[in-house]
Short mmCIF file of C-alpha atoms in Angstrom, two decimals:
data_model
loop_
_atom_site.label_atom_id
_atom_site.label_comp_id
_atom_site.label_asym_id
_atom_site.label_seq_id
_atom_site.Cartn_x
_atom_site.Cartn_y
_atom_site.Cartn_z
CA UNK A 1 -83.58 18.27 151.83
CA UNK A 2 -84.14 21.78 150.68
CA UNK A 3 -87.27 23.64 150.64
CA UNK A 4 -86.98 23.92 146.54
CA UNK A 5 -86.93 19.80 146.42
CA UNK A 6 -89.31 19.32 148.72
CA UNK A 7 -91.72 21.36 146.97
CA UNK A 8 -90.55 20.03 143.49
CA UNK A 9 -91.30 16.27 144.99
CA UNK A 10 -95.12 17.58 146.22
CA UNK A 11 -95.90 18.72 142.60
CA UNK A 12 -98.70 15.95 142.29
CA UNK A 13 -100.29 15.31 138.45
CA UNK A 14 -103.29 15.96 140.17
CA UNK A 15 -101.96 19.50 141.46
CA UNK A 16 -100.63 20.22 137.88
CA UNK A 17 -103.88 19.54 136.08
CA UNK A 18 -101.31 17.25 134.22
CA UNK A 19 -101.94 13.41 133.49
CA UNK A 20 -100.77 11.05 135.43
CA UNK A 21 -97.76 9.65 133.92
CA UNK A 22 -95.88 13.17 134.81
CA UNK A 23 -92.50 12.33 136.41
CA UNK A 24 -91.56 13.81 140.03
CA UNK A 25 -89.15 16.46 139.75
CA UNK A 26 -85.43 16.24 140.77
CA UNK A 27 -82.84 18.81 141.48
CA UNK A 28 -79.88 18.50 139.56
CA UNK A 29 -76.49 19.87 140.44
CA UNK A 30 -73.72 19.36 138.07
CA UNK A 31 -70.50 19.87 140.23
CA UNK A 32 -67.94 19.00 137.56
CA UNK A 33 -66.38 21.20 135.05
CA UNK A 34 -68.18 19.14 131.91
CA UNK A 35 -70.98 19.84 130.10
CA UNK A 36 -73.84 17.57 131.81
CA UNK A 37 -77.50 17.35 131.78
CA UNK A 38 -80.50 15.79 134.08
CA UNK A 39 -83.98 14.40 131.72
CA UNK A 40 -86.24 12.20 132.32
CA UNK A 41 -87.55 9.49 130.25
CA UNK A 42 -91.00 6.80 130.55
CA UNK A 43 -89.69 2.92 129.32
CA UNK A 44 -91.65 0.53 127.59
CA UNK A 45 -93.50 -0.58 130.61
CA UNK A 46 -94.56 2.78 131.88
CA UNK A 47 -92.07 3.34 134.16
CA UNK A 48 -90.08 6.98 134.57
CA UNK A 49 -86.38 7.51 135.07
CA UNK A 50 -84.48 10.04 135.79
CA UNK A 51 -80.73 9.90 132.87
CA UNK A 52 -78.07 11.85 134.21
CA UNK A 53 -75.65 12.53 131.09
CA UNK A 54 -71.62 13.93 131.05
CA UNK A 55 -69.48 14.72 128.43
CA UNK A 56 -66.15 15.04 128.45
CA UNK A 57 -63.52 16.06 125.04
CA UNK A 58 -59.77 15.72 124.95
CA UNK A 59 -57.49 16.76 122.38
CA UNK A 60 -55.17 13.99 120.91
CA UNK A 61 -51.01 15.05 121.93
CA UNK A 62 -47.74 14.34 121.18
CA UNK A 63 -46.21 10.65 121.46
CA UNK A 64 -43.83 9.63 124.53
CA UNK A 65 -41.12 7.89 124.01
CA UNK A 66 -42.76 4.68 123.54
CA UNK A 67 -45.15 5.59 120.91
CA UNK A 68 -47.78 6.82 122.86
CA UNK A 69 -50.20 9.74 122.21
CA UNK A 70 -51.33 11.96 125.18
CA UNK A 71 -55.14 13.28 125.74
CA UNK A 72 -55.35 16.35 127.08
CA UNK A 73 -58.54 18.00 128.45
CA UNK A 74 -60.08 20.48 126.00
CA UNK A 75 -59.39 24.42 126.79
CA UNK A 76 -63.52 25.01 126.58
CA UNK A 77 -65.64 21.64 128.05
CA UNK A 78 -67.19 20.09 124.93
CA UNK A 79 -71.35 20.77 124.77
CA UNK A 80 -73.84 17.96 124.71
CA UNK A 81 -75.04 17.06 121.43
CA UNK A 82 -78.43 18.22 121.23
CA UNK A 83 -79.58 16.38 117.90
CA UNK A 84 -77.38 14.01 115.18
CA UNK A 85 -74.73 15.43 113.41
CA UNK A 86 -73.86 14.78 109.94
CA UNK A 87 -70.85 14.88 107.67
CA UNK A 88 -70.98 18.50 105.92
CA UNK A 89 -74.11 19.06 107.94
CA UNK A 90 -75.62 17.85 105.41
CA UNK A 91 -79.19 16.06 106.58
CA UNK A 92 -78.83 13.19 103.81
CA UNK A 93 -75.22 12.36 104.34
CA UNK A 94 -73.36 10.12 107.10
CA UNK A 95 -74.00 10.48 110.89
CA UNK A 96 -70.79 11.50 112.71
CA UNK A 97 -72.72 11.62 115.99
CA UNK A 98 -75.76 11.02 117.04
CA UNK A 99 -77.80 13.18 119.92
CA UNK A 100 -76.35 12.96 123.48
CA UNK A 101 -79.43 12.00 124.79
CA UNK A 102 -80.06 9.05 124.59
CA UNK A 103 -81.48 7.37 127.57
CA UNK A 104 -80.05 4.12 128.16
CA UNK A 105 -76.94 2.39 125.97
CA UNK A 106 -76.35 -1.20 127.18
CA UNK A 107 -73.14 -1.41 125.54
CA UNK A 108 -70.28 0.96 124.87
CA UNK A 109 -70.63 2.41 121.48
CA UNK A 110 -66.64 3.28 120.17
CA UNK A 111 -67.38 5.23 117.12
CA UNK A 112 -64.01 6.37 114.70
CA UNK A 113 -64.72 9.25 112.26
CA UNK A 114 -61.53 9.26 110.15
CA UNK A 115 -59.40 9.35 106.66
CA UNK A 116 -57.97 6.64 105.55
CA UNK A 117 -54.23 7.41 104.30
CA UNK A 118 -52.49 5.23 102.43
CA UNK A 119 -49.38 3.96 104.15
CA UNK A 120 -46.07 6.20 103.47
CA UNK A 121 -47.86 8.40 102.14
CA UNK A 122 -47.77 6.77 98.53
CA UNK A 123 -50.86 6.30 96.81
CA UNK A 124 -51.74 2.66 96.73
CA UNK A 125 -54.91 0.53 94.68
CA UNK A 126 -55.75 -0.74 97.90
CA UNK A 127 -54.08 -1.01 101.83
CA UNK A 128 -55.57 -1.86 104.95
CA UNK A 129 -56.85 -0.18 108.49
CA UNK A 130 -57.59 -0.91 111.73
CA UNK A 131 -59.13 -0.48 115.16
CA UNK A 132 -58.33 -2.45 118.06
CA UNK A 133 -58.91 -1.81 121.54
CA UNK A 134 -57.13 -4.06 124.76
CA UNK A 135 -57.61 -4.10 128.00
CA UNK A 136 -55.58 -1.46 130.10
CA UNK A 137 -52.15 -2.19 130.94
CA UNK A 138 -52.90 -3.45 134.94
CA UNK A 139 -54.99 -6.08 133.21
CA UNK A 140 -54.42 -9.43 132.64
CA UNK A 141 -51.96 -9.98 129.39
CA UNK A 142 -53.84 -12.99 128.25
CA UNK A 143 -57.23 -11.12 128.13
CA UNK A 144 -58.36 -11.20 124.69
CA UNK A 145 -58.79 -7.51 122.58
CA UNK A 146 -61.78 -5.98 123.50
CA UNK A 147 -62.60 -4.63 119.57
CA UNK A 148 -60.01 -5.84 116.54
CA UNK A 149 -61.50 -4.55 113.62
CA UNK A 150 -59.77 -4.06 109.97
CA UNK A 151 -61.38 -2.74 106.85
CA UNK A 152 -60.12 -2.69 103.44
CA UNK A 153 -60.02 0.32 101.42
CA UNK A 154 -59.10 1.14 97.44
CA UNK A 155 -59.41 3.29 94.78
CA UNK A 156 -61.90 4.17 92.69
CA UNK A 157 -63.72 1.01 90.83
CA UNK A 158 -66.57 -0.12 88.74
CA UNK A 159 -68.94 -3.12 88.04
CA UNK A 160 -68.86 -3.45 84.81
CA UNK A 161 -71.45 -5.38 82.82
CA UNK A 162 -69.74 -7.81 79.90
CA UNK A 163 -70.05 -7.08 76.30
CA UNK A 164 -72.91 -9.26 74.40
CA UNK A 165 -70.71 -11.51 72.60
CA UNK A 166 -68.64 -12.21 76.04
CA UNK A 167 -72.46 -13.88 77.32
CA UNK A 168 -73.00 -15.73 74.24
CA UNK A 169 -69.54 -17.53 74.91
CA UNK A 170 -71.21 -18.48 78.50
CA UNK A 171 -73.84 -19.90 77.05
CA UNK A 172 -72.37 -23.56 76.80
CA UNK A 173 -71.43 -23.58 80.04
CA UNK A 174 -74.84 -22.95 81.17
CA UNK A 175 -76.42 -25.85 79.03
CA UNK A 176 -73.40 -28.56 80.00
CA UNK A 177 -74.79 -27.51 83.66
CA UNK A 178 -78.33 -27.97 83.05
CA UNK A 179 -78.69 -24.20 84.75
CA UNK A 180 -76.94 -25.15 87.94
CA UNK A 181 -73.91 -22.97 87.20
CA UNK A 182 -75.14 -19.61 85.54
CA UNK A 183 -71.97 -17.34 85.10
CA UNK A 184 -72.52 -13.89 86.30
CA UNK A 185 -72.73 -11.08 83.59
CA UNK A 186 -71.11 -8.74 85.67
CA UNK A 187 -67.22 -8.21 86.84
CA UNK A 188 -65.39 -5.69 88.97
CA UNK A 189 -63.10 -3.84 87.85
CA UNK A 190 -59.38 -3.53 89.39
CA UNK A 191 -59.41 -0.03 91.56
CA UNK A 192 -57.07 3.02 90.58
CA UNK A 193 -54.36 4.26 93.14
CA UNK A 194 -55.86 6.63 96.34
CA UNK A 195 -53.79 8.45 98.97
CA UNK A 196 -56.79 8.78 101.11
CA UNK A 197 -60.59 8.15 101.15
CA UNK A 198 -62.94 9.21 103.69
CA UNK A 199 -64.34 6.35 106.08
CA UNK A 200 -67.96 6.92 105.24
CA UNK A 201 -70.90 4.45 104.20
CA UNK A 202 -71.04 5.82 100.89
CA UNK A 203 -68.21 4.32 100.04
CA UNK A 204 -69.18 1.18 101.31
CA UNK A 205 -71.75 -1.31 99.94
CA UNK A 206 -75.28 0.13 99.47
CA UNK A 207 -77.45 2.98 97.83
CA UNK A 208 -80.72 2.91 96.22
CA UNK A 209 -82.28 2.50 92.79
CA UNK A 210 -84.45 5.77 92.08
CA UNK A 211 -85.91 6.43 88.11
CA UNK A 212 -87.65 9.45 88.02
CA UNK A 213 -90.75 10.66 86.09
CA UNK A 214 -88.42 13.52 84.35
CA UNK A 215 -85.70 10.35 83.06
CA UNK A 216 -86.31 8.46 79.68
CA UNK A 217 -85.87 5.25 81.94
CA UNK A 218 -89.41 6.02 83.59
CA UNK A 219 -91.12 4.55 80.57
CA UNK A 220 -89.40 1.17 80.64
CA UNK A 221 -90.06 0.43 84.62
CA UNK A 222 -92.39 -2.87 84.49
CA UNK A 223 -96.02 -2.12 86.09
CA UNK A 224 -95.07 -4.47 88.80
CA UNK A 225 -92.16 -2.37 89.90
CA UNK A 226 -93.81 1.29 89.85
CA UNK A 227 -94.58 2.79 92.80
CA UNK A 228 -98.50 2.57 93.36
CA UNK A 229 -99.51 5.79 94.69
CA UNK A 230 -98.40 8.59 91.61
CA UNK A 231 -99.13 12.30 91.20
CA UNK A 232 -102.17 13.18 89.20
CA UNK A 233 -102.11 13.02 85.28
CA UNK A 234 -100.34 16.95 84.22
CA UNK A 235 -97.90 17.34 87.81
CA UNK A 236 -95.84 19.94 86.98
CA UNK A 237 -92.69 18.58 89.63
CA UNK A 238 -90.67 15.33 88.76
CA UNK A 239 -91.53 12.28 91.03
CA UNK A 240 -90.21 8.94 92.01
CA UNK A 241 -91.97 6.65 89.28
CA UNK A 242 -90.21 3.48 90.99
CA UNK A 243 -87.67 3.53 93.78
CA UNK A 244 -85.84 1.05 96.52
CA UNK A 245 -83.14 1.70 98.62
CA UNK A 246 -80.75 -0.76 100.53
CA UNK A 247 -82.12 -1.87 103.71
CA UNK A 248 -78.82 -2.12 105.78
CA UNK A 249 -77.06 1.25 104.30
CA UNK A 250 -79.30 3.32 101.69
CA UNK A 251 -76.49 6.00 101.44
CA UNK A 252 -73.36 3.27 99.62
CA UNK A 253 -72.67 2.45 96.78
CA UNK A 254 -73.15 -1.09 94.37
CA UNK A 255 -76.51 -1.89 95.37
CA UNK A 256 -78.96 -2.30 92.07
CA UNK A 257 -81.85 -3.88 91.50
CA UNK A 258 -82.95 -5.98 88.19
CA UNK A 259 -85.79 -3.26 87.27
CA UNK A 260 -83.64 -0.47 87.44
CA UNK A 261 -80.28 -1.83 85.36
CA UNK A 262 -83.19 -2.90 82.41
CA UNK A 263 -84.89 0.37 82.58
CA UNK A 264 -82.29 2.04 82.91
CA UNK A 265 -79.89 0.34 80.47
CA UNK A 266 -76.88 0.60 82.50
CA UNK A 267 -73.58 -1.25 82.15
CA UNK A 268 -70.81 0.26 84.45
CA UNK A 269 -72.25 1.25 88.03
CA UNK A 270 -69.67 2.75 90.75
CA UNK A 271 -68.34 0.16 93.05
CA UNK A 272 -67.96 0.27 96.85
CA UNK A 273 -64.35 1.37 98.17
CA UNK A 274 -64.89 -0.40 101.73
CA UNK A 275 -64.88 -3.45 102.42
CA UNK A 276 -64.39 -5.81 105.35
CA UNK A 277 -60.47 -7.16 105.04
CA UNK A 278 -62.34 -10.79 106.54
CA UNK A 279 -64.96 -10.38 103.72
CA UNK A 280 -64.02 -8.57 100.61
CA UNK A 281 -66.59 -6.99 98.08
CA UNK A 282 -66.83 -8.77 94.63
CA UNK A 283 -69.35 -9.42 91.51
CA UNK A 284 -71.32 -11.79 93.25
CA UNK A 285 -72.71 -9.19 96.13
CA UNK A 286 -73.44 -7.13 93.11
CA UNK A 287 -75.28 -10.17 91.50
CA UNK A 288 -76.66 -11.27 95.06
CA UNK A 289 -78.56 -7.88 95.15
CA UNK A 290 -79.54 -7.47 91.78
CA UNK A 291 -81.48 -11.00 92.52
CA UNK A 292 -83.03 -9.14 95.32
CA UNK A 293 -81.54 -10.29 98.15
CA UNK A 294 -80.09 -8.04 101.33
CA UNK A 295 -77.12 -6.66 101.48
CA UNK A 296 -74.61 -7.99 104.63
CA UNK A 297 -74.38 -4.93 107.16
CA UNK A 298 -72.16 -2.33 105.50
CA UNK A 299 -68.08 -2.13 106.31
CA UNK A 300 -67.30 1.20 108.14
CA UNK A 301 -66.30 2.97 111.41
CA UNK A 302 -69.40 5.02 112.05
CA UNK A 303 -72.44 5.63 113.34
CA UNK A 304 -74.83 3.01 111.71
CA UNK A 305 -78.07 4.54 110.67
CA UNK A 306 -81.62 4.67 112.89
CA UNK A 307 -83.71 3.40 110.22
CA UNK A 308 -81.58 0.80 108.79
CA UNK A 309 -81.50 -2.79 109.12
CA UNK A 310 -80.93 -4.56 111.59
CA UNK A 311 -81.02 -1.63 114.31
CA UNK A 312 -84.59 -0.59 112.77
CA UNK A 313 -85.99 -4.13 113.99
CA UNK A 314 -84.85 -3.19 118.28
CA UNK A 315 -87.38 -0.61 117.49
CA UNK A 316 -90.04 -3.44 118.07
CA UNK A 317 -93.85 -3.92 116.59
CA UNK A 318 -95.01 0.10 116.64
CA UNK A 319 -98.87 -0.06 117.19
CA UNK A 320 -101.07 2.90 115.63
CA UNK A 321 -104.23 4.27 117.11
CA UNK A 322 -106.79 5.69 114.70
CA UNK A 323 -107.74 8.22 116.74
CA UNK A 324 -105.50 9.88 119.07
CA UNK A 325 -107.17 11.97 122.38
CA UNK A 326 -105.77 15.30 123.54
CA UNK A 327 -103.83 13.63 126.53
CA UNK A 328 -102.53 10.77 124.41
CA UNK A 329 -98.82 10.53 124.06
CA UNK A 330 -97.08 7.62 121.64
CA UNK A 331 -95.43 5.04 124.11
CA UNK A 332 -92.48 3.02 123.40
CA UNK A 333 -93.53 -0.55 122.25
CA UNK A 334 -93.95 -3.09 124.18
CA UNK A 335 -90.92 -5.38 122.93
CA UNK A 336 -88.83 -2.11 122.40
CA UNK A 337 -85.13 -3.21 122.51
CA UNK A 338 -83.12 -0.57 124.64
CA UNK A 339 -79.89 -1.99 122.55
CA UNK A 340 -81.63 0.01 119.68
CA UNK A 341 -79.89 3.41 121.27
CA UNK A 342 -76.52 2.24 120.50
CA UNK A 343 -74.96 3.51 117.27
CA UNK A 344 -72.22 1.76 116.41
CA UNK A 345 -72.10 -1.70 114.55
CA UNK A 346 -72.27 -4.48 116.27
CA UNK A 347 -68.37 -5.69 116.56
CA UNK A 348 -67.95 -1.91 118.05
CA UNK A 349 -70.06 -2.58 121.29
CA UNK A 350 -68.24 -3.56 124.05
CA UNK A 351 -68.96 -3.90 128.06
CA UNK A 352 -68.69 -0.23 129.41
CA UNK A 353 -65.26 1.10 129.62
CA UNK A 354 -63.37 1.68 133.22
CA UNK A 355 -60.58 3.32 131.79
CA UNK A 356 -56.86 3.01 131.09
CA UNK A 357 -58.17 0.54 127.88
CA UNK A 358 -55.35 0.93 124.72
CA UNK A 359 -57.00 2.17 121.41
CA UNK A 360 -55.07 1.46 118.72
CA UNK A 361 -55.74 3.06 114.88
CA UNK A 362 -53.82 2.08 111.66
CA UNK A 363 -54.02 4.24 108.70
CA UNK A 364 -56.58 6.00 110.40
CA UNK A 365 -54.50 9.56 110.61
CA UNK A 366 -52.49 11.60 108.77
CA UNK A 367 -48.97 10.24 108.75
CA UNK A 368 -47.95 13.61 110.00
CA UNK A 369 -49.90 13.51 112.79
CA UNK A 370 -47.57 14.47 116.00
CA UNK A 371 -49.64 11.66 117.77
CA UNK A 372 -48.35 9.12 115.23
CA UNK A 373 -45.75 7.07 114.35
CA UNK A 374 -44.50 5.13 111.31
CA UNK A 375 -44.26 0.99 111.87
CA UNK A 376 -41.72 -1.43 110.34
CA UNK A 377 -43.95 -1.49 107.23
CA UNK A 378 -44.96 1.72 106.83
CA UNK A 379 -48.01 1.79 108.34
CA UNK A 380 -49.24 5.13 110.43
CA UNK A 381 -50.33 4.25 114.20
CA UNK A 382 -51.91 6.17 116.66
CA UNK A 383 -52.09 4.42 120.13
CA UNK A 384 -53.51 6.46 123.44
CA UNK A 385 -54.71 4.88 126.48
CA UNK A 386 -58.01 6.43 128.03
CA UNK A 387 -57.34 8.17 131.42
CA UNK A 388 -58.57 6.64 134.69
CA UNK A 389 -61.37 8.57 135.69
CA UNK A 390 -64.79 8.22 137.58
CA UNK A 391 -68.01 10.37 137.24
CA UNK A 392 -70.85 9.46 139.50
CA UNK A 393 -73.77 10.87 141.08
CA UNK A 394 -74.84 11.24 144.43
CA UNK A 395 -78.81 10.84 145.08
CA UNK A 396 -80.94 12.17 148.35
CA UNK A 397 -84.07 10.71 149.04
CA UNK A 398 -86.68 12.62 151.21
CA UNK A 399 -85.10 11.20 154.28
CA UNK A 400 -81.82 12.68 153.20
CA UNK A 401 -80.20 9.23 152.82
CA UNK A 402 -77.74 9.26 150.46
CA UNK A 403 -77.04 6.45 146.93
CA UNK A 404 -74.30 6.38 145.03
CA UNK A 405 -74.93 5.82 141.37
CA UNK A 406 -71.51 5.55 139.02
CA UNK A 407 -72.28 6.89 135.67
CA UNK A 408 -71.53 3.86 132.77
CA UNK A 409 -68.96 5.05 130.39
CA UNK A 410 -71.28 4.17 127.11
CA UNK A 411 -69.61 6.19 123.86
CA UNK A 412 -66.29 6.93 122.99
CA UNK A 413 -66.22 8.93 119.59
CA UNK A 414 -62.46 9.36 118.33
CA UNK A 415 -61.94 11.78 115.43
CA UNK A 416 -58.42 11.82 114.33
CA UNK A 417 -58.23 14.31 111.83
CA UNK A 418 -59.15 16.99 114.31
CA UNK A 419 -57.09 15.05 117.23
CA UNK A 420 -60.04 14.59 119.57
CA UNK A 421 -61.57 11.98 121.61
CA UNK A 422 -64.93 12.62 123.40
CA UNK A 423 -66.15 9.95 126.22
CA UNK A 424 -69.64 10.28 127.28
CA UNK A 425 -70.82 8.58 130.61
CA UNK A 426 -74.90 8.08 131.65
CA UNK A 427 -76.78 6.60 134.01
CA UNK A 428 -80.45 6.56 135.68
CA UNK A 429 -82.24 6.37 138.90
CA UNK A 430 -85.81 5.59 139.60
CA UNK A 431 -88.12 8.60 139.59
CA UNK A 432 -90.77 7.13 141.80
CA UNK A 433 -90.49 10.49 143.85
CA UNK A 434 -88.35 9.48 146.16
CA UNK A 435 -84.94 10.40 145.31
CA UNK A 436 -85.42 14.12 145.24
CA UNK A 437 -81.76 15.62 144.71
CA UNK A 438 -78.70 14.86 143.17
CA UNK A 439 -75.07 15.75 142.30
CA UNK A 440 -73.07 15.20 139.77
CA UNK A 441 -69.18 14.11 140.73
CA UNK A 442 -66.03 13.51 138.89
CA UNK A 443 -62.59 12.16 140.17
CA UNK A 444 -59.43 11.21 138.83
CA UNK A 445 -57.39 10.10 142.16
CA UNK A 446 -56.58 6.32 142.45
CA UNK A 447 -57.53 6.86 146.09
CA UNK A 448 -61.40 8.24 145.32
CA UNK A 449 -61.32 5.82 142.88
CA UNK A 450 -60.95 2.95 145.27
CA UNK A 451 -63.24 4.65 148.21
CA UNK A 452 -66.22 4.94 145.41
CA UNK A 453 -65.79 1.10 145.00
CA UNK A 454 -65.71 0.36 148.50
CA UNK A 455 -69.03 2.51 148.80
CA UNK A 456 -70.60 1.03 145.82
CA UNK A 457 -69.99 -2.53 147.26
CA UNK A 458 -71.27 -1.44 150.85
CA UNK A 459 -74.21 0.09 149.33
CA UNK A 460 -75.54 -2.69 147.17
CA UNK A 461 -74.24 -5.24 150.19
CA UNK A 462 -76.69 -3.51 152.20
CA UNK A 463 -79.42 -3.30 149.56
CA UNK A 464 -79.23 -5.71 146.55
CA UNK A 465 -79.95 -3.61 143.26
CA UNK A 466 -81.75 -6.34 141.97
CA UNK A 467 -83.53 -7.26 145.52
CA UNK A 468 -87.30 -8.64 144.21
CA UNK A 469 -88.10 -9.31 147.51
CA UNK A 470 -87.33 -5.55 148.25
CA UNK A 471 -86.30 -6.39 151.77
#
């Protein structure tokens, strides 16, 4: 152990005048060519880690013979995201990608940031696309897909509300009922031709109802529905008289609420463009939410938001002090979720990656894309098989005993229109104080690949990561 680590490990709280939930340093040395960092986190229960993150970014190539796109490492090594991204770096709009540092995924996020294009390149009312993701090829052929996933997209549409005399027809088949079957006033209209719509969830089923104070609709907003606390009598600035937003994607489109169509007056609201090909939109999610119900998760590719439903509810039951002392510093709750940190809806988690896995996009590219290729019906496919490819980190303790921890493969973010495919790996060790130095590896060799498994095997045969017994 160097002198620098020992005296890093002997920093004591006590020493630092710090309290005493400081972690114990450790020396990080990043030996790959990728941008990588070393931070340390405290979990729900108090205990510190220390999260070794890598990045790596490819550009997506030409197609072999068979139909295959290569990925070829990136001129410049792509940089850690630092903080989310958004579409048009715009704070309000889609996340592309969320901050690299995240401490601990339990799943592999796949995240696809991409145009649809209409097959053949001929505008079309609506077509399909796809993601699926298989096993490599040294796997099993019988192994089920790891992610099949197809949404549908259209042109532009509209719910429309029905003329008057259109719901005084429906009025005997209400009666002959006795209620039970109350025709909905609402219809959706038949989309227009698109040659290409951005996969983003505001084009997908959601939004929010907002009347402001400045709108002519703020004086028809029932009592029960205004928002309690308002500026004083004379506020010069328009405010939010009555607002809601949808709980599972507040950026989309089609979500109303009964207040806000009456107040409003409205008849003809934009309709969503996405739409699960399993589970397509039509008037009766409009209806559903206009009764006040929630919204199914919203159809899309991407990153699925923080705050929205249901990743908010891994956050857990967040309790607030009324007074907070000098040294006091917001823990994680108790039933905190750690599944919260992945991104990506639910049927785009997967068990972590090892490599050589086949991604395979449908009208997710530009049909002129060099990667892609036409199929018998038009379609545009890009297929590329991740490479085979290791990073882990070694670990010294204070005795200068060595562990070998292999980083999880936990995101894979594909963005076709810029032919790229970034694969982040992470993992964490105990910062009790007694691993005290570390380095970051990567290999690509079939034979390193094999002698990290045999060590990985001998290591844990000779201590059990999950020994209780500790012995």
């Amino acid at each position: 152990m160097s002198d620098a680590a020992q005296a890093a490990t002997d920093e004591t709280p006590a020493s630092k005048g710090a309290p005493s939930f400081d972690v114990p340093g450790l020396l990080f040395d990043n030996r790959t060519p990728f941008a990588a960092m070393q931070f340390d986190i405290v979990d729900q229960h108090d205990a510190p880690f220390h999260v070794i993150v890598g990045k790596i970014g490819y550009t997506i190539g030409p197609c072999n013979p068979d139909g295959w796109a290569s990925l070829a490492l990136l001129d410049s090594p792509v940089a850690l995201n630092t903080e989310d991204r958004h579409d048009g770096d715009d704070p309000a709009a889609s996340v592309l990608e969320e901050s690299d540092f995240a401490p601990f995924k339990p799943r592999c996020d796949v995240i696809v940031n991409a145009l649809a294009h209409a097959p053949k390149k001929t505008p079309a009312k609506t077509f399909s696309v796809r993601l699926t993701v298989m096993p490599g090829a040294d796997a099993t052929s019988k192994r089920p897909a790891i992610i099949d996933k197809a949404l549908a997209v259209c042109g532009p549409r509209w719910f429309v509300k029905e003329p008057p005399v259109a719901g005084l027809l429906r009025w005997p088949l209400k009666i002959a009922t006795l209620g039970l079957v109350r025709p909905d006033p609402w219809y959706l209209s038949a989309p227009a031709p698109i040659a290409h719509l951005p996969v983003r969830y505001e084009y997908a089923f959601g939004g929010e109802c907002r009347i402001d104070s400045s709108e002519r609709a703020a004086k028809r907003v029932p009592a029960k529905d205004r928002i309690a606390a308002q500026p004083a009598a004379g506020a010069l600035e328009p405010h939010a008289v009555a607002h809601e937003a949808c709980d599972t994607n507040p950026l989309g489109r089609g979500f109303a609420r009964g207040w806000f169509l009456k107040a409003t007056k409205s008849t003809r609201l934009p309709a969503p463009q996405i739409s699960t090909e399993a589970r397509r939109c039509n008037a009766r999610d409009f209806q559903n939410s206009v009764d006040g119900k929630t919204p199914e998760p919203p159809a899309g590719f991407g990153v699925v938001g923080r705050a929205w439903l249901p990743r908010r509810a891994l956050i857990g039951n967040i309790q607030d002090k009324p007074n907070w002392g000098a040294d006091d510093i917001p823990r994680l709750p108790a039933d905190f979720d750690f599944a919260y940190w992945n991104c990506a809806p639910q049927d785009q988690q997967c068990d972590y990656l090892n490599g050589q896995e086949q991604f395979t996009l449908v009208n997710l590219c530009s049909p002129d894309s060099p990667g892609a290729r036409p199929d018998q019906h038009g379609n545009t496919v890009l297929r590329f098989a991740l490479p085979q490819q290791a990073m882990f980190v070694l670990a010294a303790n204070r005795a200068a005993q060595l562990t070998v921890l292999p980083l999880s493969l936990d995101t894979v973010i594909i963005n076709p229109e810029s032919s790229r495919v970034d694969l982040v790996w992470r993992g964490c060790l105990p910062a009790d104080g007694n691993n005290v130095e570390s380095r970051l590896m990567h290999i690509t060799e079939p034979e390193q690949l094999a002698r990290l498994d045999m060590l990985v095997q001998h290591q844990w045969s000779e201590t059990p990561p999950n020994d209780a017994e500790g012995k």
